[in-house]
PDB file of C-alpha atoms in Angstrom:
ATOM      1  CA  UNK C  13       0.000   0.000   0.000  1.00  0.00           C
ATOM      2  CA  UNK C  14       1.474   3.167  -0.788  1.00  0.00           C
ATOM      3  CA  UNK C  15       1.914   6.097   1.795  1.00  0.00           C
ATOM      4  CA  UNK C  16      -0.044   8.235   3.251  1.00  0.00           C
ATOM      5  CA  UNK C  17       0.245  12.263   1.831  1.00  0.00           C
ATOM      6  CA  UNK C  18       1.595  13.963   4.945  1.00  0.00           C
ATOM      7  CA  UNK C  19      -1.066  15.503   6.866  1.00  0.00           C
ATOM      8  CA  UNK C  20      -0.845  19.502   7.376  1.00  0.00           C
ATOM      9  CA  UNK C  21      -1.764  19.051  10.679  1.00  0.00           C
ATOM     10  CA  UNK C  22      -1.263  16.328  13.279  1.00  0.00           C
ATOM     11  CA  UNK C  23      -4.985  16.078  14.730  1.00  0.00           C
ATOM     12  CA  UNK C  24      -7.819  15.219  11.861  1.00  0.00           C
ATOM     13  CA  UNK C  25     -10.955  18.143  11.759  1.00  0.00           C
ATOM     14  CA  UNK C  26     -13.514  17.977  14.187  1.00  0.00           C
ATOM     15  CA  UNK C  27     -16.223  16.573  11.294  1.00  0.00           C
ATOM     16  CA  UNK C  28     -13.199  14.507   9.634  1.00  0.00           C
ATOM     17  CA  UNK C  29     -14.987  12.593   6.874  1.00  0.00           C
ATOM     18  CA  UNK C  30     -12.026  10.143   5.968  1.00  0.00           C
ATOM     19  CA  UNK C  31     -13.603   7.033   7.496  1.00  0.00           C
ATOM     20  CA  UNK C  32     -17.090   6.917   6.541  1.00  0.00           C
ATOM     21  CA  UNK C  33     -18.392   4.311   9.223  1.00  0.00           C
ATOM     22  CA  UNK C  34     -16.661   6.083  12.038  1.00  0.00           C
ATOM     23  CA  UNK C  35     -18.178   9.480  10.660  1.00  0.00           C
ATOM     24  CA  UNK C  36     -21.886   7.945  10.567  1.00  0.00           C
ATOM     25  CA  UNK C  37     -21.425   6.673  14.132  1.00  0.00           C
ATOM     26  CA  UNK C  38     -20.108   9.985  14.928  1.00  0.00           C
ATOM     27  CA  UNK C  39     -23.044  11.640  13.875  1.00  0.00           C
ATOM     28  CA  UNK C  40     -25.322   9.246  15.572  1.00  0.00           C
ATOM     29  CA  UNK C  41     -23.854   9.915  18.936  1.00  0.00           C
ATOM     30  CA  UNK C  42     -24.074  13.242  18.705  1.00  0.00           C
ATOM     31  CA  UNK C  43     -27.944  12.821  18.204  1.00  0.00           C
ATOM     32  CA  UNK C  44     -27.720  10.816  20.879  1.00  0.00           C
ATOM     33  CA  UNK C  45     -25.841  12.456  23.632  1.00  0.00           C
ATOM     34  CA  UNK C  46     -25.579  16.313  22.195  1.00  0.00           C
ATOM     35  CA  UNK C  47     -23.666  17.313  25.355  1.00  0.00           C
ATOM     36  CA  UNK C  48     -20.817  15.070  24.710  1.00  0.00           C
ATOM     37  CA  UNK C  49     -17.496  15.287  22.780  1.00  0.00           C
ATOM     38  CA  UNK C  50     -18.359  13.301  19.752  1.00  0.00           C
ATOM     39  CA  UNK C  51     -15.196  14.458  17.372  1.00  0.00           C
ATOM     40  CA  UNK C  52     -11.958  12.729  17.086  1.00  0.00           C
ATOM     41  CA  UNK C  53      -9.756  13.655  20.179  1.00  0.00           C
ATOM     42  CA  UNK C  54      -6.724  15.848  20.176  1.00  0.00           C
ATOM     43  CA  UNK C  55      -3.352  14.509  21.933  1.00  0.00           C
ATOM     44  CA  UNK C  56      -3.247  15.288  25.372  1.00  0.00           C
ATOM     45  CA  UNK C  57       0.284  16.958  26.628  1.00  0.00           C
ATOM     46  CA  UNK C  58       3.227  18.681  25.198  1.00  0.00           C
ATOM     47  CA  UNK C  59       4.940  17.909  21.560  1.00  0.00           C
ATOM     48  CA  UNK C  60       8.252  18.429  23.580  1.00  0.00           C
ATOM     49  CA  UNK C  61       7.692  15.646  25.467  1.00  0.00           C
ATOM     50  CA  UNK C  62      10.192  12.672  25.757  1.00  0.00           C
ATOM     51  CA  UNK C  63       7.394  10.004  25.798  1.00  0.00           C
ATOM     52  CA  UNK C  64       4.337   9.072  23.418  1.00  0.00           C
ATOM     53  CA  UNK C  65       1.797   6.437  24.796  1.00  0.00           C
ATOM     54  CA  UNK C  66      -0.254   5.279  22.018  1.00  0.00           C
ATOM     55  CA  UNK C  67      -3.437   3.506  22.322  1.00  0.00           C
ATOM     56  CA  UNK C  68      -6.020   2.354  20.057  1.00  0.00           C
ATOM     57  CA  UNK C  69      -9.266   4.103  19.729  1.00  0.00           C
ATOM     58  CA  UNK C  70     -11.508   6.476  22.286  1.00  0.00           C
ATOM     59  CA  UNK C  71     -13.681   4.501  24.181  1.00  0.00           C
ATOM     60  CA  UNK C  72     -17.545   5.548  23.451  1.00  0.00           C
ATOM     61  CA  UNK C  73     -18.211   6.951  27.263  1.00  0.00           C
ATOM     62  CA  UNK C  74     -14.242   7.810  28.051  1.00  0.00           C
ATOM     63  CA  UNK C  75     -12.647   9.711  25.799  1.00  0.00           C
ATOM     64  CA  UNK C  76     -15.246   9.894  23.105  1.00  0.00           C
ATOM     65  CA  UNK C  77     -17.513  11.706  25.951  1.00  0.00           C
ATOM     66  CA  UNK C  78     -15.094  13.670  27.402  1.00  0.00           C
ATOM     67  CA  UNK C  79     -12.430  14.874  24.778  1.00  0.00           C
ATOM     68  CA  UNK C  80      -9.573  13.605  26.479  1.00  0.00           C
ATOM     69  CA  UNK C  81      -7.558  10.395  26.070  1.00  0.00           C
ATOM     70  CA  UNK C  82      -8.342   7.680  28.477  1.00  0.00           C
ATOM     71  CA  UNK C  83     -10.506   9.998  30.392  1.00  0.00           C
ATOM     72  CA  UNK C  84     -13.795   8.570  31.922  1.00  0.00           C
ATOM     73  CA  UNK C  85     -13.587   4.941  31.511  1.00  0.00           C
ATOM     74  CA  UNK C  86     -11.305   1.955  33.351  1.00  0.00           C
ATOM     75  CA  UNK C  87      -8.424   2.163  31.361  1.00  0.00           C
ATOM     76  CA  UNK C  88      -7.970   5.442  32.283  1.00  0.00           C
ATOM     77  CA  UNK C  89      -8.280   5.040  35.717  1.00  0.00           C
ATOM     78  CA  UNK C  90      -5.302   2.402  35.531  1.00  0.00           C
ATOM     79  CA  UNK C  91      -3.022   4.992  33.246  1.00  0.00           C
ATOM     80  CA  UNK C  92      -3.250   7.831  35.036  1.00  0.00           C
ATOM     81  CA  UNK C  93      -2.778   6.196  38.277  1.00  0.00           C
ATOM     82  CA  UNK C  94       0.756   4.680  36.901  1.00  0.00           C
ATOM     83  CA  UNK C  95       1.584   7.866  35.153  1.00  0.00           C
ATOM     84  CA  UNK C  96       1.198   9.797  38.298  1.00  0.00           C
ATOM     85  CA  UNK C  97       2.961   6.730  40.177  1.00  0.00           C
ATOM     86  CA  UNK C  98       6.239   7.493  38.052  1.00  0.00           C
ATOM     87  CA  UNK C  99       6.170  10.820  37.271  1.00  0.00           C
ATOM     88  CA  UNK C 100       4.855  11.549  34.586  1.00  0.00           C
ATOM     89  CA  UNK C 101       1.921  13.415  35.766  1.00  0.00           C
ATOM     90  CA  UNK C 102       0.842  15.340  38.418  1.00  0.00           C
ATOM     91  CA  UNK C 103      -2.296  16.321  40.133  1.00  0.00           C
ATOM     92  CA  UNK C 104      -5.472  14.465  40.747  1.00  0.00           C
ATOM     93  CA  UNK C 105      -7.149  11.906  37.912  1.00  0.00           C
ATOM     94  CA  UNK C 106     -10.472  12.796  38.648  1.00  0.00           C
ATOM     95  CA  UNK C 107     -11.872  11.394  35.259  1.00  0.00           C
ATOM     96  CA  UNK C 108     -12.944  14.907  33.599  1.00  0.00           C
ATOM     97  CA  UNK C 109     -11.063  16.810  31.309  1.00  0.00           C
ATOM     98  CA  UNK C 110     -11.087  19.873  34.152  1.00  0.00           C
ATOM     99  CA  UNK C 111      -9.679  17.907  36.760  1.00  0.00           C
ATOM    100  CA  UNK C 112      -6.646  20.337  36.669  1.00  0.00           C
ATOM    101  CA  UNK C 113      -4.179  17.152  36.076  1.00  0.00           C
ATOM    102  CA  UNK C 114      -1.320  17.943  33.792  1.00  0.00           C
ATOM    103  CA  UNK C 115       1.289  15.279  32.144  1.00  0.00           C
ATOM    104  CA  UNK C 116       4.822  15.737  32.691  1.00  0.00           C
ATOM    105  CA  UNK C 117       7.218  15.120  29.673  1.00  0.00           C
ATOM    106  CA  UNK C 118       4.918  12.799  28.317  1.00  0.00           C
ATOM    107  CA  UNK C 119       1.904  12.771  24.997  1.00  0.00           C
ATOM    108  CA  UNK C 120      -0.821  10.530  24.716  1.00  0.00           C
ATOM    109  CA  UNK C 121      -1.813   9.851  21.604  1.00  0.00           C
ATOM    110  CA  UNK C 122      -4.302   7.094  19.712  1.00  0.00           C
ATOM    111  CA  UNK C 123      -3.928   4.922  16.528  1.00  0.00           C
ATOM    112  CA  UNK C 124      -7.349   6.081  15.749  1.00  0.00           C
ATOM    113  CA  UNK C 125      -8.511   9.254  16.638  1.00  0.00           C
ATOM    114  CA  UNK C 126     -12.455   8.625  16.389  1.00  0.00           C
ATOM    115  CA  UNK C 127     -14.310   6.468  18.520  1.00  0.00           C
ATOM    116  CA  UNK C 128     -15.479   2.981  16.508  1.00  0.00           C
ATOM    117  CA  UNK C 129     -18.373   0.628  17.043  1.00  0.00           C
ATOM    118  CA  UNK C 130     -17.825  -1.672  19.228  1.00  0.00           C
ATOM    119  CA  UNK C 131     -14.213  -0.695  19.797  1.00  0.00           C
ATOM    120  CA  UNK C 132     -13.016  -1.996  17.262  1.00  0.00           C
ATOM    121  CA  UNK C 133     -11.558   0.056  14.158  1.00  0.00           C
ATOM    122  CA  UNK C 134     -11.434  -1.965  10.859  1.00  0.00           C
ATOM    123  CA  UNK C 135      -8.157  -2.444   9.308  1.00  0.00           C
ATOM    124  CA  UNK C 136      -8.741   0.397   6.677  1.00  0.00           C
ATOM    125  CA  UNK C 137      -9.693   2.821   9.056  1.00  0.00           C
ATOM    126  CA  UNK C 138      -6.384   2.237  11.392  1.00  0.00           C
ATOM    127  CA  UNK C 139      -4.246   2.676   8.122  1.00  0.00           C
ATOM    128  CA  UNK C 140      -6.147   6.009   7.307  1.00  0.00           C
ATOM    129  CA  UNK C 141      -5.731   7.263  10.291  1.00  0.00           C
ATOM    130  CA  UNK C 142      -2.147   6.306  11.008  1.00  0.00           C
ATOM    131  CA  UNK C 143      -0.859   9.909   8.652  1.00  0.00           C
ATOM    132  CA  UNK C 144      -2.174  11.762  12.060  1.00  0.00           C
ATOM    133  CA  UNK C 145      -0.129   9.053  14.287  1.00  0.00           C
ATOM    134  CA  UNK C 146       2.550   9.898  11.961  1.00  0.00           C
ATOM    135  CA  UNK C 147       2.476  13.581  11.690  1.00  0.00           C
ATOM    136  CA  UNK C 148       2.255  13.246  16.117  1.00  0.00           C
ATOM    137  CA  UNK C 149       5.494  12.034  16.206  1.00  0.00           C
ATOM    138  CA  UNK C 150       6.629  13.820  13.586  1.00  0.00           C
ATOM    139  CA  UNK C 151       5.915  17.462  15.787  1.00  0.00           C
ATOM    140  CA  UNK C 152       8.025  15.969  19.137  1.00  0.00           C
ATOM    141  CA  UNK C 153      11.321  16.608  18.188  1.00  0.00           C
ATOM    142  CA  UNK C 154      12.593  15.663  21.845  1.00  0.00           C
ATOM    143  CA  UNK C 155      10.905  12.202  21.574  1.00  0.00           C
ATOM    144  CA  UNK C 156      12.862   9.246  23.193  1.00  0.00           C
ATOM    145  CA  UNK C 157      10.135   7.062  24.144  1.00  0.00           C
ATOM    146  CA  UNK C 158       6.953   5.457  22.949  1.00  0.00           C
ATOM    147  CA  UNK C 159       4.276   3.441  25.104  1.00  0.00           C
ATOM    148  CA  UNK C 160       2.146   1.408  22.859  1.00  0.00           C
ATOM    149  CA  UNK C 161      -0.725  -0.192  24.596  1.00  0.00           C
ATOM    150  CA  UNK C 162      -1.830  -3.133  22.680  1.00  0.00           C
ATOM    151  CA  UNK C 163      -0.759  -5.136  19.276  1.00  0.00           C
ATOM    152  CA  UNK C 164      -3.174  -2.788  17.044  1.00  0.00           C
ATOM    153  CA  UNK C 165      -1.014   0.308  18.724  1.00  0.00           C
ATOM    154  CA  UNK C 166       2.190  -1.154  18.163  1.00  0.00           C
ATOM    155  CA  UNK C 167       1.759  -2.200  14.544  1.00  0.00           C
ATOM    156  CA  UNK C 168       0.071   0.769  12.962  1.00  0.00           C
ATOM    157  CA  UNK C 169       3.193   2.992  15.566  1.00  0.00           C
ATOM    158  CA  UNK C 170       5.495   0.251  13.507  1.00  0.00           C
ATOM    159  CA  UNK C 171       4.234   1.788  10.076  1.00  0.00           C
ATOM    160  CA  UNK C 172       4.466   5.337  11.346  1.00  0.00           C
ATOM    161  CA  UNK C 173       8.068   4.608  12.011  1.00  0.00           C
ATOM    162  CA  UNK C 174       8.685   3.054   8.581  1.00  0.00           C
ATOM    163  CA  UNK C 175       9.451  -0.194  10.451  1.00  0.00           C
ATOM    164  CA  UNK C 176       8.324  -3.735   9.525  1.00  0.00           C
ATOM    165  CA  UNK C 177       6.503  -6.122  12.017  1.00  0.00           C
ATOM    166  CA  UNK C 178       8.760  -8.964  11.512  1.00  0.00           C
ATOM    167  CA  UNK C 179      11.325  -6.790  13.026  1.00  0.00           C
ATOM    168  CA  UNK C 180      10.179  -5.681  16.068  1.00  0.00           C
ATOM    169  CA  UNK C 181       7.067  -8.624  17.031  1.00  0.00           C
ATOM    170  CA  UNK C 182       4.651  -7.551  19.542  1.00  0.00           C
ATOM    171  CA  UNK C 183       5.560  -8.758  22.795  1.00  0.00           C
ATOM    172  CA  UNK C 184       4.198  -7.445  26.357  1.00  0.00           C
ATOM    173  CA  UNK C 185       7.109  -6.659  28.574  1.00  0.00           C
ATOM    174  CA  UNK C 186       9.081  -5.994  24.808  1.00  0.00           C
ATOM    175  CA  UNK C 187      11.380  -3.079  24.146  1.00  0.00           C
ATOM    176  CA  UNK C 188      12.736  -2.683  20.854  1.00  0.00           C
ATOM    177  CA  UNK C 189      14.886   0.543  19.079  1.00  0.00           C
ATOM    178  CA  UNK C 190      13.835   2.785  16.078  1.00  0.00           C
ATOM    179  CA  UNK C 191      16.816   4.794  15.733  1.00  0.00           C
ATOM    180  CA  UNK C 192      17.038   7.246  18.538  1.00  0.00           C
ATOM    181  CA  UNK C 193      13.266   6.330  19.564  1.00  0.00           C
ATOM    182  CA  UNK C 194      12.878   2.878  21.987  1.00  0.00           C
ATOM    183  CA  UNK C 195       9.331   1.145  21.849  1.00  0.00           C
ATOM    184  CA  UNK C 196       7.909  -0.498  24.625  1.00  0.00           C
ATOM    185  CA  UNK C 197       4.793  -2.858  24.184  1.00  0.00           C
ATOM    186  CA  UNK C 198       2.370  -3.339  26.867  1.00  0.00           C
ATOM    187  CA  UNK C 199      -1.113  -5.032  26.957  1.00  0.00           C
ATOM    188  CA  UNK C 200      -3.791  -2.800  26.647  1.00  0.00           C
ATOM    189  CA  UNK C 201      -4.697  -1.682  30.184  1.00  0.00           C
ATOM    190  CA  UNK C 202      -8.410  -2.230  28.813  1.00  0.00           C
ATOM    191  CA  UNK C 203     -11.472  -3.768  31.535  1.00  0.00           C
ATOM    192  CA  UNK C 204     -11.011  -6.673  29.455  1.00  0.00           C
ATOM    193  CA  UNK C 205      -7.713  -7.540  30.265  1.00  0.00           C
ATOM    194  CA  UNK C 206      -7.412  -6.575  33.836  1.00  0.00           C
ATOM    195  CA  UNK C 207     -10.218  -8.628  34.485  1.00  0.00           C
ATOM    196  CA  UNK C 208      -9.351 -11.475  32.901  1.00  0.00           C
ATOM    197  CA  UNK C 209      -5.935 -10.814  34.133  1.00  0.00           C
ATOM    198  CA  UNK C 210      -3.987 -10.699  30.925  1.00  0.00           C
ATOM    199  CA  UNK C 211      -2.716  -7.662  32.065  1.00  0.00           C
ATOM    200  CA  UNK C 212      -1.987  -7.163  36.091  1.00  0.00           C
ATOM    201  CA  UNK C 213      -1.208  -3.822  37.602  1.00  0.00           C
ATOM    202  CA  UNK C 214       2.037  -5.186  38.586  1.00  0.00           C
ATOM    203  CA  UNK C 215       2.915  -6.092  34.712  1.00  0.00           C
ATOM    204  CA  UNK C 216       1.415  -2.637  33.496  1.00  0.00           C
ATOM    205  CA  UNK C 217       3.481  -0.739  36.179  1.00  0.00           C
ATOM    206  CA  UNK C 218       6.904  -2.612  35.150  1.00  0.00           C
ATOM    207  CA  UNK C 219       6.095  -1.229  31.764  1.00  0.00           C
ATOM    208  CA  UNK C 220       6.718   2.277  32.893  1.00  0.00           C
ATOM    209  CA  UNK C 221       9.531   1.321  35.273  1.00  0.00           C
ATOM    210  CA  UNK C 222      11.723   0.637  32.695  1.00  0.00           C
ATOM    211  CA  UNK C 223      10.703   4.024  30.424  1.00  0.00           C
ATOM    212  CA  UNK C 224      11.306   6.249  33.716  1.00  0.00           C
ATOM    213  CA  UNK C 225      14.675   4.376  34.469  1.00  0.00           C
ATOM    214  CA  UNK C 226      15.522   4.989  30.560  1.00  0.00           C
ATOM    215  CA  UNK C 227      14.573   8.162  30.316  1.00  0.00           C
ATOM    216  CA  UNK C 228      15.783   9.164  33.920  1.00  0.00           C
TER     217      UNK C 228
END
């Protein structure tokens, strides 16, 4: 598949019509719940930062209602809590966008900026999407780092990066190097998989251990 044309900006337009199924289900949440966010949602922290945490998609009542990643739902409540735990945030998570809680030296970012049915983006949407992944790590010129949460996250970060799969496999617990950048692969800290406990605190905290001892 060839390229993507570089985007002129790193965050799509607030009606973005490039995925026609995520813009329809757009549309019907905002019928649905006109008080909500219902657009694709921004990055969250400084392009200066040293670390990028990618996810996958806004959750429909997180970030999808509150225009913020990983704000409102259970992930969030797991990320933020770790972030803070190592430093790179500070404040109070308090699950709204006005909760006064800022990141420090770190972006978070998704492989797909609008929120999908079911959670689940279809392969052409993810590859659409990626030119705004792309142009996101193009604007952080300090960037050392990069988080991705989940196999979806780390393969569509992959093809931002210009890097194949077979050379850097998805792997939780797995660091590999892109050049200056390091990528570190961690489950997705989704309901799903703490429940089921594919993914333990313990094993999401280690995660960020080794990025803060890294990165200093």
């Amino acid at each position: 598949m060839a390229s993507l044309p570089a985007p002129t900006a790193a965050e799509p337009d607030r009606n973005c019509p490039l995925c026609p199924r995520l813009a329809a289900f757009r549309a019907q949440a905002r019928a649905r719940e006109p008080g909500w966010h219902n657009s694709p949602v921004a990055s969250f922290g400084a392009s200066n930062a040293q670390l990028l945490i990618v996810g996958l998609a806004p959750g429909l009542q997180g970030a999808n209602r509150t225009g913020r990643p990983f704000t409102g739902d259970y992930a969030g409540d797991l990320l933020y809590a770790t972030l803070l735990e190592y430093g790179f945030a500070k404040g109070v998570y308090q699950a709204r966008p006005d909760d006064g809680l800022k990141l420090v030296d770190c972006r978070i970012s998704n492989a797909v900026r609008c929120v999908p049915p079911q959670n689940k983006p279809l392969p052409v949407e993810i590859n659409t999407c990626r030119q705004f992944l792309a142009a996101t790590i193009a604007t952080m010129p300090r960037l050392r780092a990069i988080v991705a949460l989940g196999r979806i996250a780390h393969e569509s970060t992959l093809k931002a990066l210009r890097l194949r799969n077979g050379a850097a496999p998805f792997a939780h617990g797995a660091v590999h190097s892109a050049g200056a950048i390091r990528l570190y692969d961690s489950y997705h800290c989704s309901r799903y998989n703490t429940n089921t406990r594919v993914l333990t605190p313990d094993m999401f905290r280690n995660v960020f251990a080794k990025v803060r001892k890294d990165l200093g």
